[in-house]
CSV table of C-alpha atoms in Angstrom, one decimal:
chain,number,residue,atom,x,y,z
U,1125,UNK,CA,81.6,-120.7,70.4
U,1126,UNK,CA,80.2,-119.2,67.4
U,1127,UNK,CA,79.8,-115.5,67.1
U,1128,UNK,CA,78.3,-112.9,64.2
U,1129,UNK,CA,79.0,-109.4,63.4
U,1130,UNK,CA,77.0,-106.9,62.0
U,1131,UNK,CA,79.0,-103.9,62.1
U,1132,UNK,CA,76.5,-101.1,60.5
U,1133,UNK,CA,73.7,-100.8,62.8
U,1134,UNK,CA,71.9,-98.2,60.5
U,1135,UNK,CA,72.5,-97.7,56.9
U,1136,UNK,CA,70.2,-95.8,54.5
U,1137,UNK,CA,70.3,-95.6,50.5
U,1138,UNK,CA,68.4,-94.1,48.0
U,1139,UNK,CA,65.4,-96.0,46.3
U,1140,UNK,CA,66.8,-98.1,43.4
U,1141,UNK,CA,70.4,-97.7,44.3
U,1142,UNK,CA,72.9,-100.7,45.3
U,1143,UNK,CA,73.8,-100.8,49.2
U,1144,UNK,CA,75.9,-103.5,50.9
U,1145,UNK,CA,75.2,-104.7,54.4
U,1146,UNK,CA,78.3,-106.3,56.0
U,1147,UNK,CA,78.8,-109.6,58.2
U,1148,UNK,CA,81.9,-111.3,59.8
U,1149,UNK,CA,81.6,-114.6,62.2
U,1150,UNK,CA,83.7,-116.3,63.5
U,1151,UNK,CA,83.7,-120.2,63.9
U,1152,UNK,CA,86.1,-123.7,63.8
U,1153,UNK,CA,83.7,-125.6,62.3
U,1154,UNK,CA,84.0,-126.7,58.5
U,1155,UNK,CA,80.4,-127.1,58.0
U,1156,UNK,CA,77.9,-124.7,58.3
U,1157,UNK,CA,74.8,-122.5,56.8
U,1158,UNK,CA,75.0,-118.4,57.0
U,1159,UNK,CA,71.8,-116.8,56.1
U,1160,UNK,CA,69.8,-113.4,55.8
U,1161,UNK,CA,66.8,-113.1,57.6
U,1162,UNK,CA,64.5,-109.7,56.8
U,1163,UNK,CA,62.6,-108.3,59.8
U,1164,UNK,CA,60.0,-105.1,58.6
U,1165,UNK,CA,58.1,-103.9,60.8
U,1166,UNK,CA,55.9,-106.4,60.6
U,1167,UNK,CA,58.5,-107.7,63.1
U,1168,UNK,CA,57.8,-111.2,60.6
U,1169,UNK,CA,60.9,-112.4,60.3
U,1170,UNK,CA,61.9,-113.4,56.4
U,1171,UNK,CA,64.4,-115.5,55.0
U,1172,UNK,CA,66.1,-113.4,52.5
U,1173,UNK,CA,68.7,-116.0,51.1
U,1174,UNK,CA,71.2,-118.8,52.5
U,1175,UNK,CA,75.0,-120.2,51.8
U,1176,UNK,CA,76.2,-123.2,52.4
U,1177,UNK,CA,79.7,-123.4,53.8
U,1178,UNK,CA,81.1,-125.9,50.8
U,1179,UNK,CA,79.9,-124.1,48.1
U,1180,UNK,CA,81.9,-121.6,46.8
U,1181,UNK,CA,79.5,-119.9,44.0
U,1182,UNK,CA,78.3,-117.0,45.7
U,1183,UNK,CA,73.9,-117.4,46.2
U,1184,UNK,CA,71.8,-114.9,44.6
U,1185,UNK,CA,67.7,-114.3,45.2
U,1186,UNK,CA,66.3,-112.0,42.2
U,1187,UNK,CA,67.9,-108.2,43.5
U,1188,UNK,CA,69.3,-110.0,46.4
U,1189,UNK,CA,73.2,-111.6,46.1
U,1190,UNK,CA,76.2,-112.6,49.1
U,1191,UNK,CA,79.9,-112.2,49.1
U,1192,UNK,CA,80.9,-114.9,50.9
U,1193,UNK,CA,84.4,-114.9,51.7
U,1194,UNK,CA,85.6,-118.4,53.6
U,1195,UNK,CA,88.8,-117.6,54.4
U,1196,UNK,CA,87.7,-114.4,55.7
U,1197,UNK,CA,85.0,-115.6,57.6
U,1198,UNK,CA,82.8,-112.8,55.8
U,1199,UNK,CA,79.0,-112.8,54.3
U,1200,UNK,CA,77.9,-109.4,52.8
U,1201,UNK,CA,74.5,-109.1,51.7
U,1202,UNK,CA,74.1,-106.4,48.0
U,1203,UNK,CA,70.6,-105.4,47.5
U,1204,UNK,CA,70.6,-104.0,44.1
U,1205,UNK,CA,67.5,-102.0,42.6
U,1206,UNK,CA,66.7,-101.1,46.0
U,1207,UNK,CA,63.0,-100.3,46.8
U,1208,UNK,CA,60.7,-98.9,49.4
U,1209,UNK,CA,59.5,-102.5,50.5
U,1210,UNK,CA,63.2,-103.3,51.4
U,1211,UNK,CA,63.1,-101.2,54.4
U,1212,UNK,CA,63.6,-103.5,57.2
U,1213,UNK,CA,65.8,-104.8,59.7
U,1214,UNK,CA,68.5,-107.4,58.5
U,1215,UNK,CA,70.0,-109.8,60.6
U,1216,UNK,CA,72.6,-112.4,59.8
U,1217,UNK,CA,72.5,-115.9,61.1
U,1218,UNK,CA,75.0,-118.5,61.6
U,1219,UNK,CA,74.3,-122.3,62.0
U,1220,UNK,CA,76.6,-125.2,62.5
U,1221,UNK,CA,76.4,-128.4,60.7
U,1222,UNK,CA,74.4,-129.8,57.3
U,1223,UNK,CA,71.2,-131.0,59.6
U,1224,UNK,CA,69.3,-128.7,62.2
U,1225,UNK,CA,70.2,-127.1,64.7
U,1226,UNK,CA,70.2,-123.5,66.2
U,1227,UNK,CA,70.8,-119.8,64.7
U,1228,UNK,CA,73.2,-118.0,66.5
U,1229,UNK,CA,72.3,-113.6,65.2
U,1230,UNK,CA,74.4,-110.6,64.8
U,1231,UNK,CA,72.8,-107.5,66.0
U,1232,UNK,CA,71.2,-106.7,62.8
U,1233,UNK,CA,71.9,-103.5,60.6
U,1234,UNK,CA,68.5,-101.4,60.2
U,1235,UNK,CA,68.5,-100.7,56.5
U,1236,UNK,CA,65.9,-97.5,55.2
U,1237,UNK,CA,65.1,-97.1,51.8
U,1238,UNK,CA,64.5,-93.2,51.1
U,1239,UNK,CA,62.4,-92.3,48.1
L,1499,UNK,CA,49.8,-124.5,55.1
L,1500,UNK,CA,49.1,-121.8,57.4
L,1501,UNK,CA,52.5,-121.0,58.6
L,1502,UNK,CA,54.0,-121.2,62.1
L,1503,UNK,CA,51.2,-120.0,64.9
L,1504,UNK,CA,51.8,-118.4,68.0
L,1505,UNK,CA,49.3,-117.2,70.8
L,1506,UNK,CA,48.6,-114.8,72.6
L,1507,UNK,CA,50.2,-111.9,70.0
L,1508,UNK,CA,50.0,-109.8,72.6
L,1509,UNK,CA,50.5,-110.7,76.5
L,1510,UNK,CA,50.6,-107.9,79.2
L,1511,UNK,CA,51.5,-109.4,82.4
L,1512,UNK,CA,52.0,-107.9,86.2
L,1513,UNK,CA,55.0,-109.0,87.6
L,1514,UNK,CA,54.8,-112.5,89.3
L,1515,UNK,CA,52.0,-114.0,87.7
L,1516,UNK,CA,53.1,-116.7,85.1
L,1517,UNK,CA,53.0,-116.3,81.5
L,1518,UNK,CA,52.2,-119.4,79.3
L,1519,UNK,CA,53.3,-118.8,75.1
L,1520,UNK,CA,51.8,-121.0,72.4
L,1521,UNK,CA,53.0,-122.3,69.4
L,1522,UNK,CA,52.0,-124.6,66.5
L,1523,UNK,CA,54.3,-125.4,64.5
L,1524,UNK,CA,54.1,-126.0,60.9
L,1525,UNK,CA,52.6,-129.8,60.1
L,1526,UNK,CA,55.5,-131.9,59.2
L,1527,UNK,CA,58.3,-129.8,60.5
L,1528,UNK,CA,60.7,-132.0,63.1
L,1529,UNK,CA,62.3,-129.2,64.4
L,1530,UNK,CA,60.6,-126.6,67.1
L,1531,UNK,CA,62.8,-123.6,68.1
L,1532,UNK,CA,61.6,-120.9,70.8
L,1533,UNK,CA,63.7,-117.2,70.3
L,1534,UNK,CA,63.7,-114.2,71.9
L,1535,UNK,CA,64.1,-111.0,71.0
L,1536,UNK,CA,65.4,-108.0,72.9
L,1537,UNK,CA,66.7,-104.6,72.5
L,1538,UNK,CA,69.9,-105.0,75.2
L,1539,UNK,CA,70.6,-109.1,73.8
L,1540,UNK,CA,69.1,-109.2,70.1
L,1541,UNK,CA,67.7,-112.8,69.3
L,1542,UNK,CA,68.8,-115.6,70.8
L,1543,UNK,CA,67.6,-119.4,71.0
L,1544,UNK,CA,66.4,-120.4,74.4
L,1545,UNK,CA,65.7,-123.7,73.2
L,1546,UNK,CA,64.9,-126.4,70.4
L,1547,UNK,CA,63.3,-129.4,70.3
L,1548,UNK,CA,63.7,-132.3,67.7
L,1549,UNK,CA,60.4,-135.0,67.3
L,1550,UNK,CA,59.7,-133.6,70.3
L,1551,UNK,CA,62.6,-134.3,72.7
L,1552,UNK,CA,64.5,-131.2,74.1
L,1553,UNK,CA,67.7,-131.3,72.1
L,1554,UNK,CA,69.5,-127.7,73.7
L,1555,UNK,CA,67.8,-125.4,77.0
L,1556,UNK,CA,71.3,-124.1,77.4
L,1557,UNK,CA,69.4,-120.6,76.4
L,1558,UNK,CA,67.0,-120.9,78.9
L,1559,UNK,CA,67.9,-118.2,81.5
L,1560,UNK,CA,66.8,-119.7,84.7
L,1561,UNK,CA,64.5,-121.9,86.2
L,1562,UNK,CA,61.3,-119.7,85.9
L,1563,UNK,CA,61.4,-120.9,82.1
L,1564,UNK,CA,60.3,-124.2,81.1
L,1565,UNK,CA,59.4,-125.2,77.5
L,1566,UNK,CA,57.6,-128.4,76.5
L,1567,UNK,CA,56.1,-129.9,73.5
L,1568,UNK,CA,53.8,-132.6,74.2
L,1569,UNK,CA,53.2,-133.5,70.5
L,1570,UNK,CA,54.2,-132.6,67.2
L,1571,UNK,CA,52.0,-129.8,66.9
L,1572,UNK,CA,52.1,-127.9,69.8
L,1573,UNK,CA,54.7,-126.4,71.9
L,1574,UNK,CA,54.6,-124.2,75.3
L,1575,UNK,CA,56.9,-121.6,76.7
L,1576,UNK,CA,56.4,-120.6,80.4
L,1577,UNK,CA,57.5,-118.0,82.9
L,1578,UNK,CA,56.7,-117.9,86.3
L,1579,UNK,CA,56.9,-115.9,87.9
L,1580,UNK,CA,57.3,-113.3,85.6
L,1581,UNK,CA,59.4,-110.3,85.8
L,1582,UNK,CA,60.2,-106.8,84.0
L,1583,UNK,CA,63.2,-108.0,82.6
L,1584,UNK,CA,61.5,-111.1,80.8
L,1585,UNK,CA,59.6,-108.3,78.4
L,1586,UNK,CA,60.7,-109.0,75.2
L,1587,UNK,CA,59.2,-110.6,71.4
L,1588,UNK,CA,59.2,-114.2,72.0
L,1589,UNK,CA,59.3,-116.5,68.5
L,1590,UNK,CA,58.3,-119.4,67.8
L,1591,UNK,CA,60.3,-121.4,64.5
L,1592,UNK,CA,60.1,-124.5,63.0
L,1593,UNK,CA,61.6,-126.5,59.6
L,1594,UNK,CA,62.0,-129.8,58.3
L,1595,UNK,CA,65.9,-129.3,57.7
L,1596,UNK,CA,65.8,-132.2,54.9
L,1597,UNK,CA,62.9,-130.3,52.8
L,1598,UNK,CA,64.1,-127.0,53.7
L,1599,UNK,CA,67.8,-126.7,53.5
L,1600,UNK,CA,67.6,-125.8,56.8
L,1601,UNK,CA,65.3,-122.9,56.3
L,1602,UNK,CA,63.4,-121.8,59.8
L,1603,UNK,CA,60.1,-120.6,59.6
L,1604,UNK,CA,58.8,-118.2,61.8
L,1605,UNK,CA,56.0,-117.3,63.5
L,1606,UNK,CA,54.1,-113.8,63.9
L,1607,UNK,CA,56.0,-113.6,67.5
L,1608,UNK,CA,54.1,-112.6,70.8
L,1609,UNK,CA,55.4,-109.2,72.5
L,1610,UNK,CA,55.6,-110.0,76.0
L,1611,UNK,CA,55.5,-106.9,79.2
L,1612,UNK,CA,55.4,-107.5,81.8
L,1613,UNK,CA,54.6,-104.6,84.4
Protein backbone atom coordinates (compact mmCIF):
# COMPACT_ATOMS: atom_id res chain seq x y z
CA UNK A 1 0.00 0.00 0.00
CA UNK A 2 0.90 3.49 -0.66
CA UNK A 3 1.72 5.84 2.11
CA UNK A 4 2.70 9.91 2.40
CA UNK A 5 4.65 11.87 4.79
CA UNK A 6 4.41 15.24 5.79
CA UNK A 7 6.72 15.61 8.46
CA UNK A 8 6.31 19.50 9.51
CA UNK A 9 2.87 19.86 10.75
CA UNK A 10 3.39 23.65 11.32
CA UNK A 11 5.91 25.87 9.75
CA UNK A 12 5.85 29.68 9.63
CA UNK A 13 8.01 32.15 7.47
CA UNK A 14 8.21 35.62 7.06
CA UNK A 15 6.22 37.44 4.13
CA UNK A 16 8.27 37.29 0.94
CA UNK A 17 10.85 34.85 2.24
CA UNK A 18 11.50 31.22 0.65
CA UNK A 19 10.16 28.22 2.91
CA UNK A 20 10.32 24.52 1.96
CA UNK A 21 7.53 22.13 2.97
CA UNK A 22 8.79 18.52 2.95
CA UNK A 23 7.09 15.08 1.61
CA UNK A 24 8.39 11.43 1.52
CA UNK A 25 6.01 8.33 0.19
CA UNK A 26 6.55 5.36 -0.21
CA UNK A 27 5.33 3.10 -3.16
CA UNK A 28 6.37 -0.07 -5.67
CA UNK A 29 4.77 1.29 -8.36
CA UNK A 30 6.68 2.86 -11.39
CA UNK A 31 3.95 5.04 -12.45
CA UNK A 32 2.39 7.56 -10.66
CA UNK A 33 1.32 11.50 -10.08
CA UNK A 34 2.38 13.39 -6.69
CA UNK A 35 0.72 16.71 -6.23
CA UNK A 36 0.20 19.81 -3.93
CA UNK A 37 -3.15 20.58 -2.93
CA UNK A 38 -3.71 24.19 -0.97
CA UNK A 39 -6.45 24.20 1.69
CA UNK A 40 -7.04 28.12 3.24
CA UNK A 41 -9.43 28.48 5.27
CA UNK A 42 -11.75 28.58 2.92
CA UNK A 43 -11.32 24.79 3.62
CA UNK A 44 -11.47 24.88 -0.71
CA UNK A 45 -9.14 22.68 -1.56
CA UNK A 46 -6.55 23.95 -4.50
CA UNK A 47 -4.30 22.28 -6.63
CA UNK A 48 -1.07 24.04 -6.25
CA UNK A 49 1.07 21.97 -8.90
CA UNK A 50 1.64 18.20 -10.03
CA UNK A 51 4.69 15.71 -11.14
CA UNK A 52 4.56 13.01 -12.99
CA UNK A 53 6.56 10.02 -12.04
CA UNK A 54 8.61 9.77 -15.54
CA UNK A 55 9.59 13.06 -15.81
CA UNK A 56 12.51 14.05 -14.38
CA UNK A 57 12.48 18.08 -14.86
CA UNK A 58 11.38 19.24 -11.62
CA UNK A 59 7.46 21.27 -12.25
CA UNK A 60 7.30 24.83 -11.40
CA UNK A 61 3.81 27.16 -10.98
CA UNK A 62 4.93 31.04 -11.04
CA UNK A 63 6.51 31.24 -6.99
CA UNK A 64 5.62 27.76 -6.65
CA UNK A 65 8.55 24.80 -7.69
CA UNK A 66 9.07 20.75 -6.38
CA UNK A 67 12.14 18.73 -5.64
CA UNK A 68 11.33 15.56 -6.69
CA UNK A 69 13.73 13.11 -5.82
CA UNK A 70 12.73 9.37 -7.41
CA UNK A 71 15.07 7.45 -5.88
CA UNK A 72 14.45 8.98 -2.67
CA UNK A 73 10.89 8.68 -2.88
CA UNK A 74 10.80 12.52 -1.92
CA UNK A 75 8.57 15.70 -3.27
CA UNK A 76 9.28 19.06 -1.46
CA UNK A 77 7.23 21.90 -2.28
CA UNK A 78 9.54 25.85 -2.28
CA UNK A 79 7.25 28.68 -2.17
CA UNK A 80 9.50 31.58 -2.98
CA UNK A 81 8.25 35.39 -2.59
CA UNK A 82 6.12 34.16 0.00
CA UNK A 83 2.88 36.22 0.67
CA UNK A 84 -0.02 36.74 3.03
CA UNK A 85 -2.45 34.81 0.67
CA UNK A 86 -0.18 31.69 0.93
CA UNK A 87 -1.32 31.00 4.35
CA UNK A 88 -3.04 27.74 4.16
CA UNK A 89 -2.88 24.19 4.81
CA UNK A 90 -0.74 22.10 2.35
CA UNK A 91 -1.31 18.57 1.83
CA UNK A 92 0.56 16.23 -0.50
CA UNK A 93 -1.14 13.61 -2.52
CA UNK A 94 -0.08 10.46 -4.08
CA UNK A 95 -1.83 8.69 -7.00
CA UNK A 96 -1.03 5.45 -8.74
CA UNK A 97 -1.01 5.02 -12.40
CA UNK A 98 -1.21 7.54 -15.72
CA UNK A 99 -5.37 7.36 -15.72
CA UNK A 100 -7.62 8.02 -12.64
CA UNK A 101 -7.85 6.84 -9.78
CA UNK A 102 -7.71 7.80 -6.04
CA UNK A 103 -5.45 10.33 -3.78
CA UNK A 104 -3.95 8.80 -1.03
CA UNK A 105 -2.80 12.38 1.61
CA UNK A 106 -0.18 13.07 4.12
CA UNK A 107 -1.29 14.87 7.07
CA UNK A 108 -0.67 18.16 5.69
CA UNK A 109 1.93 20.85 7.09
CA UNK A 110 -0.05 24.17 8.20
CA UNK A 111 2.09 26.88 6.61
CA UNK A 112 1.54 30.82 8.14
CA UNK A 113 2.83 33.62 6.40
CA UNK A 114 3.72 36.47 9.07
CA UNK A 115 3.80 40.02 7.82
CA UNK B 1 -18.53 26.00 -15.59
CA UNK B 2 -19.61 26.31 -12.15
CA UNK B 3 -17.32 24.05 -10.42
CA UNK B 4 -18.01 20.88 -8.39
CA UNK B 5 -21.36 21.48 -6.14
CA UNK B 6 -22.15 20.00 -2.95
CA UNK B 7 -25.32 20.31 -0.68
CA UNK B 8 -26.18 20.87 2.21
CA UNK B 9 -22.81 23.12 3.27
CA UNK B 10 -23.79 22.79 6.43
CA UNK B 11 -25.64 19.56 7.99
CA UNK B 12 -26.27 19.33 11.80
CA UNK B 13 -27.67 15.99 12.55
CA UNK B 14 -28.85 14.12 15.98
CA UNK B 15 -27.51 10.94 16.30
CA UNK B 16 -29.47 8.14 14.39
CA UNK B 17 -31.25 9.95 11.94
CA UNK B 18 -29.72 9.56 8.39
CA UNK B 19 -27.82 12.05 6.69
CA UNK B 20 -28.08 12.25 2.81
CA UNK B 21 -24.78 14.53 0.92
CA UNK B 22 -25.17 15.92 -2.61
CA UNK B 23 -22.95 16.40 -5.17
CA UNK B 24 -22.78 17.57 -8.83
CA UNK B 25 -20.08 17.03 -10.43
CA UNK B 26 -18.53 19.01 -12.96
CA UNK B 27 -20.32 18.38 -16.69
CA UNK B 28 -18.02 16.20 -18.51
CA UNK B 29 -15.96 14.89 -15.81
CA UNK B 30 -15.98 10.70 -15.80
CA UNK B 31 -14.60 10.45 -12.54
CA UNK B 32 -16.71 11.11 -9.10
CA UNK B 33 -14.68 10.82 -5.85
CA UNK B 34 -16.39 11.26 -2.30
CA UNK B 35 -13.46 12.28 0.69
CA UNK B 36 -13.53 12.94 4.05
CA UNK B 37 -11.85 14.86 6.17
CA UNK B 38 -11.04 14.55 9.87
CA UNK B 39 -8.87 15.87 12.43
CA UNK B 40 -7.81 12.16 14.10
CA UNK B 41 -7.62 10.45 10.07
CA UNK B 42 -6.87 13.56 7.70
CA UNK B 43 -8.55 12.94 4.17
CA UNK B 44 -9.16 9.86 2.87
CA UNK B 45 -11.18 8.46 -0.22
CA UNK B 46 -14.29 6.54 0.84
CA UNK B 47 -15.09 5.90 -2.66
CA UNK B 48 -15.00 6.67 -6.55
CA UNK B 49 -16.96 6.12 -9.23
CA UNK B 50 -16.10 5.94 -13.00
CA UNK B 51 -19.19 6.73 -15.84
CA UNK B 52 -20.98 5.92 -13.00
CA UNK B 53 -20.11 2.44 -11.81
CA UNK B 54 -18.54 2.10 -8.33
CA UNK B 55 -14.88 1.41 -9.17
CA UNK B 56 -13.27 1.29 -5.12
CA UNK B 57 -15.83 1.47 -1.64
CA UNK B 58 -12.93 -0.15 0.14
CA UNK B 59 -12.91 3.46 2.14
CA UNK B 60 -16.32 3.10 3.09
CA UNK B 61 -16.21 2.43 6.84
CA UNK B 62 -19.21 0.27 7.37
CA UNK B 63 -22.46 -0.53 6.17
CA UNK B 64 -24.25 2.69 7.42
CA UNK B 65 -22.55 4.37 4.21
CA UNK B 66 -23.78 3.90 0.92
CA UNK B 67 -22.81 6.10 -2.06
CA UNK B 68 -24.60 6.12 -5.49
CA UNK B 69 -24.64 8.01 -8.58
CA UNK B 70 -27.54 7.50 -10.69
CA UNK B 71 -26.30 9.65 -13.59
CA UNK B 72 -23.48 11.61 -14.70
CA UNK B 73 -24.40 14.62 -12.82
CA UNK B 74 -25.36 13.74 -9.60
CA UNK B 75 -23.96 11.61 -6.85
CA UNK B 76 -25.30 10.77 -3.13
CA UNK B 77 -23.47 9.94 0.09
CA UNK B 78 -25.54 8.47 2.92
CA UNK B 79 -25.35 7.60 6.60
CA UNK B 80 -27.79 6.06 8.52
CA UNK B 81 -27.92 5.98 11.12
CA UNK B 82 -25.64 8.60 11.94
CA UNK B 83 -23.32 8.76 14.72
CA UNK B 84 -20.83 11.34 16.57
CA UNK B 85 -17.99 9.81 15.15
CA UNK B 86 -19.17 10.30 11.42
CA UNK B 87 -18.72 14.37 12.10
CA UNK B 88 -16.35 15.32 9.82
CA UNK B 89 -15.95 17.75 6.09
CA UNK B 90 -17.20 15.44 3.62
CA UNK B 91 -15.80 16.37 -0.29
CA UNK B 92 -16.99 15.85 -3.17
CA UNK B 93 -14.24 15.66 -6.43
CA UNK B 94 -14.41 15.10 -9.83
CA UNK B 95 -11.96 15.28 -13.19
CA UNK B 96 -11.72 14.15 -16.60
CA UNK B 97 -8.19 12.46 -16.14
CA UNK B 98 -7.55 12.72 -20.07
CA UNK B 99 -8.26 16.67 -20.08
CA UNK B 100 -6.87 17.23 -16.74
CA UNK B 101 -3.73 15.40 -16.23
CA UNK B 102 -5.39 13.94 -13.62
CA UNK B 103 -6.30 17.05 -11.84
CA UNK B 104 -9.34 16.52 -9.13
CA UNK B 105 -11.52 19.27 -8.66
CA UNK B 106 -13.18 19.94 -5.58
CA UNK B 107 -16.05 20.93 -4.23
CA UNK B 108 -16.86 23.66 -1.40
CA UNK B 109 -17.22 20.45 1.05
CA UNK B 110 -20.24 19.95 3.58
CA UNK B 111 -19.14 19.97 7.43
CA UNK B 112 -21.13 17.26 8.84
CA UNK B 113 -22.06 16.98 13.21
CA UNK B 114 -23.67 15.14 14.22
CA UNK B 115 -24.89 15.52 17.97
Amino acid sequence: AQTVTQSQPEMSVQEAETVTLSCTYDTSENNYYLFWYKQPPSRQMILVIRQEAYKQQNATENRFSVNFQKAAKSFSLKISDSQLGDTAMYFCAFMKGSQGGKLIFGQGTELSVKP
Amino acid sequence: DAGVIQSPRHEVTEMGQEVTLRCKPISGHDYLFWYRQTMMRGLELLIYFNNNVPIDDSGMPEDRFSAKMPNASFSTLKIQPSEPRDSAVYFCASNSPGQSYNEQFFGPGTRLTVL
